[in-house]
């Protein structure tokens, strides 16, 4: 297999993996929203999805973490979702960088700061989201560094 074909296959693999991640997030979000906003019971959700009620219970737990509502002005409920959309070719690099540069990552509230100082960035939240996308090859190291530089400013 030549190198060009190998790179094409790797790109297709990553793009497909990202689409699966986006679809999973959207599915979990819709299940959660039907339950919380439209008051569908877990039994009704189970019947609609062809799964057991305990499976729906697990999905709802996952959805509260992985599939929050989309933040206004963005294309995702988490930084990871935005990066998955980018890797699935649903967002341009410019849009992805713009949205994640403005993303409000958790601040380290326990750090001692002087008057007027901004608490330092809690990199655990950043790494859980952006680092996960890097590990899954949704972004490369240059994108990671660009996002890190933008949020550090």
Short mmCIF file of C-alpha atoms in Angstrom, two decimals:
data_model
loop_
_atom_site.label_atom_id
_atom_site.label_comp_id
_atom_site.label_asym_id
_atom_site.label_seq_id
_atom_site.Cartn_x
_atom_site.Cartn_y
_atom_site.Cartn_z
CA UNK A 1 0.00 0.00 0.00
CA UNK A 2 1.45 3.35 -0.92
CA UNK A 3 1.75 6.22 1.56
CA UNK A 4 -0.91 8.36 -0.16
CA UNK A 5 -3.53 5.62 0.06
CA UNK A 6 -2.58 4.93 3.67
CA UNK A 7 -3.02 8.62 4.60
CA UNK A 8 -6.38 8.71 2.79
CA UNK A 9 -7.58 5.64 4.67
CA UNK A 10 -6.40 7.08 7.98
CA UNK A 11 -8.22 10.35 7.25
CA UNK A 12 -11.40 8.46 6.35
CA UNK A 13 -11.11 6.40 9.52
CA UNK A 14 -10.71 9.49 11.73
CA UNK A 15 -13.50 11.40 9.99
CA UNK A 16 -15.85 8.43 10.36
CA UNK A 17 -14.91 8.03 14.03
CA UNK A 18 -15.66 11.72 14.59
CA UNK A 19 -19.05 11.40 12.88
CA UNK A 20 -19.88 8.48 15.17
CA UNK A 21 -18.93 10.63 18.19
CA UNK A 22 -21.11 13.52 16.97
CA UNK A 23 -24.03 11.18 16.30
CA UNK A 24 -23.65 9.61 19.76
CA UNK A 25 -23.66 13.04 21.43
CA UNK A 26 -26.70 14.17 19.45
CA UNK A 27 -28.52 10.94 20.27
CA UNK A 28 -27.75 11.19 23.99
CA UNK A 29 -28.78 14.86 23.99
CA UNK A 30 -32.12 14.08 22.36
CA UNK A 31 -32.80 11.25 24.83
CA UNK A 32 -31.95 13.56 27.74
CA UNK A 33 -34.05 16.42 26.38
CA UNK A 34 -37.06 14.18 25.76
CA UNK A 35 -36.78 12.93 29.33
CA UNK A 36 -36.13 16.29 31.03
CA UNK A 37 -38.06 18.73 28.85
CA UNK A 38 -40.85 16.64 27.33
CA UNK A 39 -41.22 14.37 30.38
CA UNK A 40 -40.88 11.10 28.49
CA UNK A 41 -40.57 8.22 30.94
CA UNK A 42 -37.56 5.93 30.83
CA UNK A 43 -39.93 3.14 29.78
CA UNK A 44 -41.20 5.14 26.81
CA UNK A 45 -37.64 6.04 25.81
CA UNK A 46 -36.62 2.38 26.09
CA UNK A 47 -39.47 1.32 23.81
CA UNK A 48 -38.66 4.04 21.28
CA UNK A 49 -34.99 3.00 21.20
CA UNK A 50 -35.49 -0.77 21.36
CA UNK A 51 -33.47 -1.13 24.57
CA UNK A 52 -34.15 -1.86 28.23
CA UNK A 53 -35.08 0.73 30.84
CA UNK A 54 -31.76 0.18 32.68
CA UNK A 55 -29.96 1.03 29.42
CA UNK A 56 -31.89 4.31 29.26
CA UNK A 57 -30.90 5.02 32.86
CA UNK A 58 -27.24 4.60 31.89
CA UNK A 59 -27.68 6.74 28.77
CA UNK A 60 -29.19 9.54 30.85
CA UNK A 61 -26.23 9.45 33.23
CA UNK A 62 -23.81 9.66 30.27
CA UNK A 63 -25.88 12.39 28.61
CA UNK A 64 -25.64 14.68 31.62
CA UNK A 65 -21.86 14.67 31.22
CA UNK A 66 -21.24 14.13 27.51
CA UNK A 67 -24.27 15.81 25.93
CA UNK A 68 -25.24 19.07 27.62
CA UNK A 69 -27.30 21.58 25.67
CA UNK A 70 -25.44 23.39 22.90
CA UNK A 71 -23.96 26.61 24.23
CA UNK A 72 -25.39 29.72 22.58
CA UNK A 73 -23.15 31.02 19.80
CA UNK A 74 -21.34 27.69 19.43
CA UNK A 75 -21.80 24.39 17.66
CA UNK A 76 -21.53 22.21 20.75
CA UNK A 77 -22.30 21.62 24.39
CA UNK A 78 -18.67 20.74 25.15
CA UNK A 79 -15.32 21.63 23.67
CA UNK A 80 -14.93 17.96 22.75
CA UNK A 81 -18.15 18.08 20.71
CA UNK A 82 -16.89 21.10 18.76
CA UNK A 83 -13.65 19.27 18.03
CA UNK A 84 -15.52 16.14 16.95
CA UNK A 85 -17.62 18.28 14.60
CA UNK A 86 -14.42 19.78 13.20
CA UNK A 87 -12.88 16.33 12.66
CA UNK A 88 -16.11 15.18 10.97
CA UNK A 89 -15.75 18.09 8.51
CA UNK A 90 -18.84 19.81 9.92
CA UNK A 91 -16.89 22.92 10.98
CA UNK A 92 -14.03 24.82 9.44
CA UNK A 93 -10.75 25.15 11.31
CA UNK A 94 -11.36 28.89 11.67
CA UNK A 95 -14.80 28.35 13.23
CA UNK A 96 -13.45 25.67 15.56
CA UNK A 97 -10.56 27.89 16.71
CA UNK A 98 -12.84 30.90 17.15
CA UNK A 99 -15.33 28.99 19.27
CA UNK A 100 -12.75 27.24 21.44
CA UNK A 101 -10.69 30.40 21.89
CA UNK A 102 -13.75 32.04 23.45
CA UNK A 103 -14.79 28.91 25.40
CA UNK A 104 -14.99 29.42 29.15
CA UNK A 105 -13.00 26.59 30.65
CA UNK A 106 -13.26 25.94 34.37
CA UNK A 107 -11.00 28.13 36.47
CA UNK A 108 -9.08 26.85 39.47
CA UNK A 109 -11.14 28.40 42.26
CA UNK A 110 -8.84 27.09 45.00
CA UNK A 111 -5.80 28.97 43.75
CA UNK A 112 -4.81 31.96 45.84
CA UNK A 113 -4.94 35.13 43.78
CA UNK A 114 -4.34 38.74 44.56
CA UNK A 115 -6.92 41.47 44.15
CA UNK A 116 -7.68 42.01 40.47
CA UNK A 117 -5.90 38.81 39.43
CA UNK A 118 -7.75 36.23 37.36
CA UNK A 119 -7.66 32.69 38.74
CA UNK A 120 -5.44 30.43 36.64
CA UNK A 121 -6.95 28.10 34.08
CA UNK A 122 -7.85 24.69 35.47
CA UNK A 123 -6.13 22.54 32.86
CA UNK A 124 -7.96 19.43 33.98
CA UNK A 125 -11.15 20.66 32.29
CA UNK A 126 -9.20 21.74 29.22
CA UNK A 127 -7.31 18.44 29.02
CA UNK A 128 -10.44 16.37 29.54
CA UNK A 129 -12.00 18.01 26.50
CA UNK A 130 -9.24 19.19 24.16
CA UNK A 131 -6.71 16.58 25.29
CA UNK A 132 -9.23 13.82 24.65
CA UNK A 133 -9.76 15.13 21.10
CA UNK A 134 -5.99 15.15 20.58
CA UNK A 135 -5.72 11.58 21.86
CA UNK A 136 -8.47 10.52 19.45
CA UNK A 137 -6.69 12.34 16.57
CA UNK A 138 -9.56 14.76 16.00
CA UNK A 139 -6.94 17.51 16.09
CA UNK A 140 -3.18 17.58 15.74
CA UNK A 141 -0.58 19.07 18.08
CA UNK A 142 -0.57 22.38 16.17
CA UNK A 143 -4.32 22.78 16.69
CA UNK A 144 -3.94 21.85 20.35
CA UNK A 145 -1.21 24.45 20.82
CA UNK A 146 -3.27 27.09 18.99
CA UNK A 147 -6.25 26.49 21.25
CA UNK A 148 -4.09 26.47 24.39
CA UNK A 149 -2.40 29.75 23.41
CA UNK A 150 -5.74 31.41 22.66
CA UNK A 151 -7.34 30.47 25.99
CA UNK A 152 -4.21 31.40 27.95
CA UNK A 153 -4.42 35.00 26.68
#
